[in-house]
PDB file of C-alpha atoms in Angstrom:
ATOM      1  CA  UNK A 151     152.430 -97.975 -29.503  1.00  0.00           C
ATOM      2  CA  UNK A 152     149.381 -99.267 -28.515  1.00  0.00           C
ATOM      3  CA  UNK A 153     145.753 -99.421 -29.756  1.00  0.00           C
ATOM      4  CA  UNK A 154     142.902 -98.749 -27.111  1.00  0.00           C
ATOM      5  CA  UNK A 155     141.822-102.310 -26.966  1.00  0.00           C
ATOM      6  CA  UNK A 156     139.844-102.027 -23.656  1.00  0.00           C
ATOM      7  CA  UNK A 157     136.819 -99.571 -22.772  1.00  0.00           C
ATOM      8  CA  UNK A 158     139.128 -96.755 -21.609  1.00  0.00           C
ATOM      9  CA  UNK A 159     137.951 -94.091 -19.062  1.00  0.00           C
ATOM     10  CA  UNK A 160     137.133 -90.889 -19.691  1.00  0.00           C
ATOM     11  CA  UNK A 161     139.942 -89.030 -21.500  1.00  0.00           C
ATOM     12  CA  UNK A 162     141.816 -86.332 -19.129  1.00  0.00           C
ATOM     13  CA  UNK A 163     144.485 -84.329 -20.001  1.00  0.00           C
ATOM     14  CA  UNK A 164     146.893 -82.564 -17.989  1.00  0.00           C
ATOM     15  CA  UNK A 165     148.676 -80.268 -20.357  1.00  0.00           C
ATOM     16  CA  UNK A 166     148.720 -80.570 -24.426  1.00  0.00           C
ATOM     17  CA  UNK A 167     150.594 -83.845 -24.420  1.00  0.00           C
ATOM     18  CA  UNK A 168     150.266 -85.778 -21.534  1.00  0.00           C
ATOM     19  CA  UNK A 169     147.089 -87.589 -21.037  1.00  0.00           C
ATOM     20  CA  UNK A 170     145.108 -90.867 -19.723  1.00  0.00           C
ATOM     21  CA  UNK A 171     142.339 -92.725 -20.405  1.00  0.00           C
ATOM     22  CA  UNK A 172     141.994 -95.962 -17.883  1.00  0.00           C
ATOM     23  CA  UNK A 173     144.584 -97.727 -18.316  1.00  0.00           C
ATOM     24  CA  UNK A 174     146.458 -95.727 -21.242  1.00  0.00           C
ATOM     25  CA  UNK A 175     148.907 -92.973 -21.797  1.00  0.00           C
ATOM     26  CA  UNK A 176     149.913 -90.398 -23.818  1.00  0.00           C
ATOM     27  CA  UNK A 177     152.999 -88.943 -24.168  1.00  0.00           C
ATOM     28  CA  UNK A 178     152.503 -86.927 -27.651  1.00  0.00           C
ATOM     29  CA  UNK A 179     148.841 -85.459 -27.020  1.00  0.00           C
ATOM     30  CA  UNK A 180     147.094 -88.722 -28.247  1.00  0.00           C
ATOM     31  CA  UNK A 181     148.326 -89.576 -31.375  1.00  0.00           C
ATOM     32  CA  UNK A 182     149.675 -92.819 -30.006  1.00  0.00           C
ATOM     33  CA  UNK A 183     148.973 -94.403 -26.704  1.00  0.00           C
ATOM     34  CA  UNK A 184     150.736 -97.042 -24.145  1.00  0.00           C
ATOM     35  CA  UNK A 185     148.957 -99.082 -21.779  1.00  0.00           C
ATOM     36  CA  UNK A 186     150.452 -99.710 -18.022  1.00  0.00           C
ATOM     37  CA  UNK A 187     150.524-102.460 -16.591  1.00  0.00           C
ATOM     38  CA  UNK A 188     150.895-103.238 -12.726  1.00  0.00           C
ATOM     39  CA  UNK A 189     153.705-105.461 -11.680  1.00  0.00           C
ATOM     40  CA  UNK A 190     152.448-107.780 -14.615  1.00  0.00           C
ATOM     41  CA  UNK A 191     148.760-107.831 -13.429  1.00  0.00           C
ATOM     42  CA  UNK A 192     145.814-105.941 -15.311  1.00  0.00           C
ATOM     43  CA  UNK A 193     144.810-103.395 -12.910  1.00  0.00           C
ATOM     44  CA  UNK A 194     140.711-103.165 -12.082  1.00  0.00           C
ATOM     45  CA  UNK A 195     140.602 -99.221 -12.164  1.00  0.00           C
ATOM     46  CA  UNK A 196     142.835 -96.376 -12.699  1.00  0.00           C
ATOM     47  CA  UNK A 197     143.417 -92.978 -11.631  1.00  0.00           C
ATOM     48  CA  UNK A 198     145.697 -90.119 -12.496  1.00  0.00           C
ATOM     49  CA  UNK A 199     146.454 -87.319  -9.803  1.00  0.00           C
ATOM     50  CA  UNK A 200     148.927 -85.617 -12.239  1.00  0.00           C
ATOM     51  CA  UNK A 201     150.345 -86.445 -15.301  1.00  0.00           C
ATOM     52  CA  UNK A 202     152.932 -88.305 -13.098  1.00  0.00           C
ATOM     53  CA  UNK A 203     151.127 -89.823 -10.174  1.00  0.00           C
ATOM     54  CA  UNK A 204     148.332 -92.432  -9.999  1.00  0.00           C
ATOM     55  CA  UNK A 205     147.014 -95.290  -8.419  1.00  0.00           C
ATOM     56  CA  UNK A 206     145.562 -98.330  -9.369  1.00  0.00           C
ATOM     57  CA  UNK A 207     143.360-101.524  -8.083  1.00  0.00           C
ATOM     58  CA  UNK A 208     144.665-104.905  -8.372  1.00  0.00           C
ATOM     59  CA  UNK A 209     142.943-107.875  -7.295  1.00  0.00           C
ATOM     60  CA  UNK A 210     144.569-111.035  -5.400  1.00  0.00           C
ATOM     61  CA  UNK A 211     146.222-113.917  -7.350  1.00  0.00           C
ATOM     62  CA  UNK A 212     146.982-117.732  -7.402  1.00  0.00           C
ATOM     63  CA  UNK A 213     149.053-116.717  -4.647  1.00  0.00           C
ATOM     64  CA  UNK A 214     147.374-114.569  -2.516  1.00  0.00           C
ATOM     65  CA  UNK A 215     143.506-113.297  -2.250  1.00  0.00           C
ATOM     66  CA  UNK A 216     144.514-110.421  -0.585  1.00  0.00           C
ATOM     67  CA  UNK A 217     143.772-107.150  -2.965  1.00  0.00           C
ATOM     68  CA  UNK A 218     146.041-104.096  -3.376  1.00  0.00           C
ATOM     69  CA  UNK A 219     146.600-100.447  -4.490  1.00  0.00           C
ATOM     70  CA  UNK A 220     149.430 -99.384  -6.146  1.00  0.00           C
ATOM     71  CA  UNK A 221     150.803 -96.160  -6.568  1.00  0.00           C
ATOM     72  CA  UNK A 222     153.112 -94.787  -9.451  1.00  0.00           C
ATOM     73  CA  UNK A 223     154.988 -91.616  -9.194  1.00  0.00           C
ATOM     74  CA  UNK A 224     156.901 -91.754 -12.397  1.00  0.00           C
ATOM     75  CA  UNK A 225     153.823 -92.088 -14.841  1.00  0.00           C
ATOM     76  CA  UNK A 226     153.418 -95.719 -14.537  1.00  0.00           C
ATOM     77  CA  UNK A 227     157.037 -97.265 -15.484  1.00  0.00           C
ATOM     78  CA  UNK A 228     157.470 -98.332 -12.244  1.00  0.00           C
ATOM     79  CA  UNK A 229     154.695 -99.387  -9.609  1.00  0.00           C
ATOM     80  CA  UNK A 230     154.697 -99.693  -5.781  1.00  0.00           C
ATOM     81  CA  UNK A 231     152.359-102.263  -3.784  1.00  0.00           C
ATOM     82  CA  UNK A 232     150.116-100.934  -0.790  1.00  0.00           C
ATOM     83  CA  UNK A 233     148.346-103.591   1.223  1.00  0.00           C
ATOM     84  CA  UNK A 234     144.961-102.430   1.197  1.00  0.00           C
ATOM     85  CA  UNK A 235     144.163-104.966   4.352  1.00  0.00           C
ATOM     86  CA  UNK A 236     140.908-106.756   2.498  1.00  0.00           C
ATOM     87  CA  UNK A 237     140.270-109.785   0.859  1.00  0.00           C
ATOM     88  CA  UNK A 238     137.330-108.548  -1.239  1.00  0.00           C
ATOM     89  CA  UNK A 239     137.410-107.714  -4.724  1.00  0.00           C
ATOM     90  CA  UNK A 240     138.388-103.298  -5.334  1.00  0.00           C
ATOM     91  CA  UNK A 241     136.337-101.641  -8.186  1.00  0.00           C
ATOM     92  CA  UNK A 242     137.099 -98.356  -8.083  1.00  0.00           C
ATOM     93  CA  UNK A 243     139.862 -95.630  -6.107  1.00  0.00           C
ATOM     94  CA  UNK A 244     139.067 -91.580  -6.142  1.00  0.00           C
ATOM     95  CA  UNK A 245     141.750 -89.257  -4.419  1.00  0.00           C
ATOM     96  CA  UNK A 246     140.881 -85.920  -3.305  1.00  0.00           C
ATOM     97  CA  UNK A 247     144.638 -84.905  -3.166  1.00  0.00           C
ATOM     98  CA  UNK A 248     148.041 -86.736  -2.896  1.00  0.00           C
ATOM     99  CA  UNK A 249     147.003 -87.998   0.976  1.00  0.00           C
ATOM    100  CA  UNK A 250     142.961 -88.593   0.856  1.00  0.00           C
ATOM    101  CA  UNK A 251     141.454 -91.141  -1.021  1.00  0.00           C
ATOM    102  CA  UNK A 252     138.831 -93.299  -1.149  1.00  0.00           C
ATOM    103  CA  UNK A 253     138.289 -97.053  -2.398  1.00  0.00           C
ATOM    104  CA  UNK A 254     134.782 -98.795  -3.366  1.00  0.00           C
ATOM    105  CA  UNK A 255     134.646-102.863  -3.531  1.00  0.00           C
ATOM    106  CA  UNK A 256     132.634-105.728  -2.827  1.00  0.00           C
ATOM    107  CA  UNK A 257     130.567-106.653  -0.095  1.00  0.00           C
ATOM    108  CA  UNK A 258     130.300-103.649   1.896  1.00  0.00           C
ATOM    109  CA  UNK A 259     133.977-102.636   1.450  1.00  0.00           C
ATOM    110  CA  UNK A 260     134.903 -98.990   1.309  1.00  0.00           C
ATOM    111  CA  UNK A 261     138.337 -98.182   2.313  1.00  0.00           C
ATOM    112  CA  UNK A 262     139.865 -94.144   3.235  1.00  0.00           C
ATOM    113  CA  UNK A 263     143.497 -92.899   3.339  1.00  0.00           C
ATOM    114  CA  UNK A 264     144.740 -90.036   5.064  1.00  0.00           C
ATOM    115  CA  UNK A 265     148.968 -91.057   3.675  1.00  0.00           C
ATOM    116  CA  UNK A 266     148.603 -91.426   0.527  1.00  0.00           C
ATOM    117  CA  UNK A 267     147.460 -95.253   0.688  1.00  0.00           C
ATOM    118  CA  UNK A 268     150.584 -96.741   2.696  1.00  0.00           C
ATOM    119  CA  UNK A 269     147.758 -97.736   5.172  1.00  0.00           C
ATOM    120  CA  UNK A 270     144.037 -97.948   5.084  1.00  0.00           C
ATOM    121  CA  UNK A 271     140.924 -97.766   7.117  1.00  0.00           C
ATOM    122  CA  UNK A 272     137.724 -99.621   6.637  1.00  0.00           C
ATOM    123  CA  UNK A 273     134.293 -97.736   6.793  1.00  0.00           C
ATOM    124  CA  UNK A 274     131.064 -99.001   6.906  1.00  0.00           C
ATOM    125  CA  UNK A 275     128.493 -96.760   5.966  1.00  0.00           C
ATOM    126  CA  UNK A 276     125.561 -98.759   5.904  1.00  0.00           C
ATOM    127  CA  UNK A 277     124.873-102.434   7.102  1.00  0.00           C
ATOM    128  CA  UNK A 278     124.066-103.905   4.073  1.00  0.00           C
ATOM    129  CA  UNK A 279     126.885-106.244   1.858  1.00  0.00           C
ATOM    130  CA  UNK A 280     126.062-105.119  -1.463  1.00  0.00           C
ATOM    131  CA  UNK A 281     128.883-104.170  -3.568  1.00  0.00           C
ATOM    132  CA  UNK A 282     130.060-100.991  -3.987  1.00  0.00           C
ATOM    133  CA  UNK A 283     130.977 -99.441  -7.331  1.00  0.00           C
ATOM    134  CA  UNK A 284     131.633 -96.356  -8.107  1.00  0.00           C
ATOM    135  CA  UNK A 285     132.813 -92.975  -6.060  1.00  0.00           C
ATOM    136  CA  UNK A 286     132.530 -89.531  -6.905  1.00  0.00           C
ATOM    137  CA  UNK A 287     134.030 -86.220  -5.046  1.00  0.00           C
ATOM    138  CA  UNK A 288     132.246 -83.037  -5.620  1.00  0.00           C
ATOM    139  CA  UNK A 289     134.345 -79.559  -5.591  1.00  0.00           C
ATOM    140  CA  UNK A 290     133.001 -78.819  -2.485  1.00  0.00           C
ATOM    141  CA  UNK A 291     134.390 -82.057  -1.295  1.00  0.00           C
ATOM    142  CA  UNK A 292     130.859 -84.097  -1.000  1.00  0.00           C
ATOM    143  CA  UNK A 293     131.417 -87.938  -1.702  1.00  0.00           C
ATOM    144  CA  UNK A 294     128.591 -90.106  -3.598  1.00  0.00           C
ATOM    145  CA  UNK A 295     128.906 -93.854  -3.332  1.00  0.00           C
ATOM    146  CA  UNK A 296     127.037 -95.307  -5.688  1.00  0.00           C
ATOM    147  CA  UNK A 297     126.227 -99.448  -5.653  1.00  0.00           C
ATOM    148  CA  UNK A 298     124.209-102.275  -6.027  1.00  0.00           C
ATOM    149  CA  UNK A 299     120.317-102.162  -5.809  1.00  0.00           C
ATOM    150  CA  UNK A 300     120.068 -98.881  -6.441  1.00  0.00           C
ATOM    151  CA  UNK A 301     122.252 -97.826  -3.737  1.00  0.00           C
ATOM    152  CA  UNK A 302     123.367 -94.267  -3.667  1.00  0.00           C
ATOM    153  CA  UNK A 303     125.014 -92.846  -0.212  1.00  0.00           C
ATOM    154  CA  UNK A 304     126.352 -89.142   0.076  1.00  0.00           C
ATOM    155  CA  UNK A 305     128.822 -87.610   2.533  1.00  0.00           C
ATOM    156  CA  UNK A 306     129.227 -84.456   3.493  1.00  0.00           C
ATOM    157  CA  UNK A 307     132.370 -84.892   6.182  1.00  0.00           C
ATOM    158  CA  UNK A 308     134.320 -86.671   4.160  1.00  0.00           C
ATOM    159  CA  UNK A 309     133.094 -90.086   4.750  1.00  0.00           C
ATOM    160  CA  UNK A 310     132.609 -90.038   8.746  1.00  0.00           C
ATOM    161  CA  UNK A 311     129.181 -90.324   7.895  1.00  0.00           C
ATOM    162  CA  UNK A 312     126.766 -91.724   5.493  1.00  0.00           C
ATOM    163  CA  UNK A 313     122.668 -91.169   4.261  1.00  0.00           C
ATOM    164  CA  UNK A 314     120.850 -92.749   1.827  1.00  0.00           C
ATOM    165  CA  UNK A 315     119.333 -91.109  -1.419  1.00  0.00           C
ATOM    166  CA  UNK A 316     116.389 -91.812  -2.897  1.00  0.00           C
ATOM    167  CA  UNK A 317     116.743 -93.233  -6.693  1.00  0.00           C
ATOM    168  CA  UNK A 318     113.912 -94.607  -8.791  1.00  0.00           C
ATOM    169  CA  UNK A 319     115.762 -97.628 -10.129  1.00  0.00           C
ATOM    170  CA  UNK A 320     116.542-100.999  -8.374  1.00  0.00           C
ATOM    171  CA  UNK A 321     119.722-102.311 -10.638  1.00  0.00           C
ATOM    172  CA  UNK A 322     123.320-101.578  -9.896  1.00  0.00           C
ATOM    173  CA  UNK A 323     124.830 -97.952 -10.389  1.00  0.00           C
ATOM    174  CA  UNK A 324     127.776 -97.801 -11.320  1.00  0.00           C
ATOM    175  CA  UNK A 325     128.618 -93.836 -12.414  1.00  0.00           C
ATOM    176  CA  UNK A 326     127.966 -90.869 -10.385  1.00  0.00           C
ATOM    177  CA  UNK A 327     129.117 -87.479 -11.984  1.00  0.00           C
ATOM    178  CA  UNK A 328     128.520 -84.198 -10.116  1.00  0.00           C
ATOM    179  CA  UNK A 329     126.885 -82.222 -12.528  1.00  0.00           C
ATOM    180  CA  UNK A 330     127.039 -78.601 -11.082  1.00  0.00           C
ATOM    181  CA  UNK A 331     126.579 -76.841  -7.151  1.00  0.00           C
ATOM    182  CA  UNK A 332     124.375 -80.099  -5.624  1.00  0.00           C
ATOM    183  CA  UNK A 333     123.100 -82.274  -9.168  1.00  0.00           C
ATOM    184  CA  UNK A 334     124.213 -85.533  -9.675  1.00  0.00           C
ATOM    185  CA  UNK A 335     124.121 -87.809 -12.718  1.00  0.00           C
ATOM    186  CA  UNK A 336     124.401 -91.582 -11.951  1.00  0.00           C
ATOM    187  CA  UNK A 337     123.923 -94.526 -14.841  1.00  0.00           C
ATOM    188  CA  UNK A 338     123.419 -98.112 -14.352  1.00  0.00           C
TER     189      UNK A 338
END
């Protein structure tokens, strides 16, 4: 039994008693909660595919600088590495489906999967090294990066390509939320 004692993410639920929040999960619809861990390392950012399957950002250690995702098929009691190929720190992972994902990071970094994360590819959407940290998927499948300086990039393929949207504030974003058929809500 645990008590939430980090800011969890939002709450989602796949059926009346599993659930997750961040790091946490429920077994017994929320009237006690367990927090993962990741091969004994607190994770940066999770997320939950099914009640079953996630994935999770882990930055380097005293051994290595090299970051990684991990994946979990059994609800988190066991954990398996995938080299994510980057040195720079991940923030935060969004899968579409059990093959297509999407990481944000530091400087620049945003990574795609088309397996399921046992390899990655690094995009660059825009020339500038600001960090990136959040990503949203909209039901129709349009991505939102949202990042540092006000930065806010949408995709409508996918991620092939990238443009730039407009946003009256100069500060880091770090939320974007589709909120209904082409609305967004980002917070900084």
């Amino acid at each position: 039994r645990s008590q939430l004692t980090k800011t969890p993410s939002p709450v989602r639920f796949f059926d009346a008693l599993h659930g997750t929040a961040g790091p946490y999960r429920t077994f017994d619809g929320g009237a006690t909660w367990h927090e993962n861990s990741v091969a004994g390392h607190e994770a940066g950012q999770f997320i939950w595919a099914t009640s079953l399957s996630g994935y999770a950002c882990v930055s380097g250690s005293a051994f290595t600088s090299e970051t990684f995702t991990y994946r979990t098929e059994d609800g988190g009691a066991s954990w398996t590495p995938q080299t994510s190929g980057t040195t720079e720190q991940l923030y935060f992972v969004r899968f579409a489906d059990a093959s297509h994902g999407w990481i944000a990071g530091s400087n620049g970094t945003i990574l795609h999967t088309e397996n399921g994360g046992a390899t990655w590819t690094r995009a660059h959407p825009v020339a500038e090294e600001l960090h990136f940290n959040a990503i949203s998927r909209g039901e129709d499948g349009t991505l939102f990066l949202a990042g540092e300086s006000g930065l806010l990039l949408v995709s409508g393929d996918q991620g092939a390509t990238w443009r730039k949207l407009e946003v009256p504030y100069e500060g880091s974003l770090f939320v974007g939320m589709e909120a209904g058929p082409g609305r967004l809500i980002v917070a900084g």
